[in-house]
Coordinates of C-alpha atoms in Angstrom, one line a residue:
V15 CA -17.4 196.3 -65.0
T16 CA -20.5 194.1 -65.4
A17 CA -19.7 192.3 -62.1
M18 CA -19.5 195.6 -60.2
G19 CA -22.9 196.7 -61.5
G20 CA -22.4 197.9 -65.0
L21 CA -20.8 200.9 -66.6
E22 CA -23.8 203.2 -66.1
K23 CA -23.9 202.5 -62.4
L24 CA -20.2 202.9 -62.0
Q25 CA -20.1 206.2 -63.9
A26 CA -22.8 207.6 -61.7
V27 CA -20.6 207.2 -58.7
K28 CA -19.1 210.6 -58.0
D29 CA -17.9 210.1 -54.5
V30 CA -17.3 207.2 -52.1
T31 CA -16.6 207.2 -48.4
T32 CA -15.6 204.0 -46.7
A33 CA -14.9 203.4 -43.1
G34 CA -13.7 200.4 -41.0
K35 CA -10.9 198.8 -39.2
L36 CA -7.3 198.8 -40.4
K37 CA -4.4 196.8 -39.1
L38 CA -1.1 198.3 -40.2
T39 CA 2.1 196.3 -40.1
M40 CA 5.2 198.5 -39.9
P41 CA 8.8 198.0 -39.0
Q42 CA 8.1 199.2 -35.4
G43 CA 5.2 196.8 -35.0
S44 CA 1.5 196.3 -35.8
F45 CA -1.1 198.9 -35.0
D46 CA -4.9 198.7 -35.1
A47 CA -6.6 201.8 -36.4
D48 CA -10.0 203.2 -37.5
A49 CA -9.7 204.3 -41.1
E50 CA -11.9 206.5 -43.3
E51 CA -11.2 206.8 -47.0
T52 CA -12.9 209.4 -49.2
V53 CA -12.6 209.5 -53.0
L54 CA -14.2 212.3 -55.1
Y55 CA -13.9 211.4 -58.7
P56 CA -12.1 212.2 -60.9
D57 CA -9.1 213.4 -58.8
R58 CA -9.6 213.9 -55.0
Y59 CA -8.5 211.6 -52.2
K60 CA -8.4 211.6 -48.4
M61 CA -7.5 208.9 -45.9
V62 CA -7.8 209.5 -42.1
M63 CA -6.2 206.9 -39.9
K64 CA -6.9 207.0 -36.1
L65 CA -4.0 205.2 -34.6
P66 CA -3.5 204.7 -30.8
M67 CA -0.7 207.3 -30.8
A68 CA -2.0 209.9 -33.4
V69 CA -4.5 210.8 -36.1
I70 CA -2.8 210.8 -39.5
T71 CA -4.5 212.4 -42.5
Q72 CA -3.3 212.1 -46.1
A73 CA -5.0 214.0 -48.8
Y74 CA -4.7 214.8 -52.5
D75 CA -6.5 217.6 -54.3
G76 CA -5.8 216.7 -57.9
G77 CA -2.3 218.4 -57.9
T78 CA -0.9 218.7 -54.4
A79 CA -0.6 216.1 -51.7
W80 CA -0.3 216.8 -48.0
M81 CA -0.1 215.0 -44.7
A82 CA -1.2 216.0 -41.2
Q83 CA -0.5 214.5 -37.9
G84 CA -2.3 216.2 -35.1
A85 CA -1.9 220.0 -35.5
Q86 CA 1.2 219.6 -37.7
S87 CA 0.6 219.5 -41.5
Q88 CA 2.9 219.7 -44.5
A89 CA 2.8 219.6 -48.2
L90 CA 4.4 216.4 -49.6
P91 CA 6.9 216.2 -52.4
E92 CA 5.6 215.8 -56.0
K93 CA 6.5 212.1 -56.1
F94 CA 4.0 211.5 -53.3
A95 CA 1.3 213.5 -55.1
K96 CA 1.8 211.1 -58.1
E97 CA 1.4 208.2 -55.7
M98 CA -1.8 209.6 -54.3
A99 CA -3.1 210.2 -57.8
K100 CA -2.8 206.4 -58.2
D101 CA -4.8 206.0 -55.0
V102 CA -7.8 207.8 -56.6
Q103 CA -7.8 205.2 -59.3
A104 CA -7.0 202.1 -57.2
A105 CA -9.3 202.9 -54.2
V106 CA -12.7 201.3 -53.7
G107 CA -11.6 198.0 -55.4
G108 CA -10.1 199.7 -58.4
L109 CA -13.4 201.4 -59.4
G110 CA -11.7 204.3 -61.1
M111 CA -9.4 202.0 -63.1
L112 CA -12.3 200.0 -64.4
V113 CA -14.3 203.0 -65.5
A114 CA -11.2 204.4 -67.2
A115 CA -10.7 201.2 -69.1
A116 CA -14.3 200.9 -70.1
T117 CA -14.5 204.5 -71.3
G118 CA -11.2 204.5 -73.3
K119 CA -9.2 206.6 -70.8
A120 CA -6.9 203.7 -70.1
E121 CA -5.3 201.1 -72.3
V122 CA -5.8 197.4 -71.5
Q123 CA -4.0 194.4 -72.8
L124 CA -5.0 190.8 -72.1
I125 CA -2.2 188.9 -70.4
D126 CA -4.1 185.6 -69.8
E127 CA -7.7 184.6 -69.2
T128 CA -8.0 186.4 -65.9
T129 CA -5.3 189.1 -66.0
V130 CA -4.9 192.4 -67.9
L131 CA -2.2 195.0 -68.1
W132 CA -3.9 198.4 -67.4
K133 CA -2.1 201.7 -68.3
A134 CA -3.1 205.3 -68.1
G135 CA -0.3 207.9 -68.5
E136 CA 2.6 206.8 -66.3
F137 CA 0.5 204.5 -64.1
E138 CA 0.6 200.9 -65.1
A139 CA -0.9 197.9 -63.2
K140 CA -1.7 194.3 -63.5
L141 CA -5.4 193.6 -62.7
T142 CA -6.5 190.0 -61.9
F143 CA -10.2 189.0 -62.0
D144 CA -12.0 186.1 -60.5
A145 CA -12.9 183.8 -63.4
A146 CA -16.3 182.8 -61.9
S147 CA -17.6 186.1 -60.6
G148 CA -15.7 188.6 -62.7
H149 CA -14.8 190.6 -59.7
L150 CA -11.4 192.4 -59.6
V151 CA -9.5 190.5 -56.9
K152 CA -6.0 191.8 -57.2
L153 CA -4.0 194.9 -58.4
I154 CA -0.2 194.9 -58.7
Y155 CA 1.7 198.1 -59.4
N156 CA 4.9 199.9 -58.6
S157 CA 4.7 202.5 -55.9
I158 CA 6.7 204.2 -53.1
G159 CA 6.4 202.2 -50.0
M160 CA 7.6 202.8 -46.4
G161 CA 11.1 201.8 -47.3
G162 CA 11.3 203.3 -50.8
P163 CA 10.3 201.8 -54.2
A164 CA 8.0 198.9 -53.8
E165 CA 5.9 196.5 -55.8
T166 CA 2.4 196.9 -54.2
E167 CA -0.2 194.3 -54.3
A168 CA -3.8 195.0 -53.2
A169 CA -6.1 192.0 -52.9
F170 CA -9.9 192.4 -52.6
G171 CA -12.6 190.1 -51.2
G172 CA -15.9 190.0 -49.3
F173 CA -17.9 191.6 -52.1
S174 CA -21.3 193.1 -51.5
A175 CA -23.7 195.5 -53.3
V176 CA -24.7 199.0 -52.2
D177 CA -27.2 200.8 -54.5
G178 CA -26.5 198.3 -57.3
V179 CA -22.7 198.7 -57.2
T180 CA -20.7 195.7 -55.9
L181 CA -17.6 196.6 -54.0
P182 CA -15.1 194.7 -51.8
T183 CA -15.3 194.8 -48.0
I184 CA -11.8 193.4 -47.4
E185 CA -8.6 194.8 -48.7
T186 CA -5.1 193.4 -48.0
T187 CA -2.1 195.4 -49.1
S188 CA 1.5 194.0 -49.4
Q189 CA 4.7 195.7 -50.5
N190 CA 7.6 193.7 -51.8
G191 CA 5.8 190.5 -50.6
Q192 CA 5.3 191.7 -47.0
K193 CA 1.8 192.4 -45.7
V194 CA 1.6 196.1 -44.6
G195 CA -2.1 196.5 -44.1
E196 CA -5.4 194.8 -43.8
R197 CA -8.7 196.8 -43.9
T198 CA -12.2 195.6 -43.2
I199 CA -14.8 198.0 -44.5
T200 CA -17.9 198.2 -42.3
T201 CA -19.7 201.3 -43.8
R202 CA -19.8 202.9 -47.3

């Protein structure tokens, strides 16, 4: 929390919008996209991906999740709403997870010098911190991936400060050991 700017600064963040380039790696190939992610704390999330073949929007309003592709939209099953609730916490370099831990809304248990087990409700994750900087550099948690249940790893890098809050500018996501996405954030 201190490495990101301190609890007072982090609690003052009510919404974050990030935009940049995204490279998705899927079974049918790799795709470059423009991506915009918006988080409204404590429980709203939206990701818009502009792919060469379509614009895909995923959103969560604190209870219901839905997806739109072009003019078609549909509510998603409850299991995907639970997954998107995780996205609210894990987005923006785990900002929501760190605030929850620092304010007693999540339990944390030290695993070793740089790793903690984080738990809030049914959501459990391993958080790894850089020993020198204190930045959160990796999250590992169970999720639903493109092929079903998956162990998801989000790695963060390229940290920079905006209004006193230090956030990552690079995020690499893997599922079951296979890279599925790499995002470079250019604006926030």
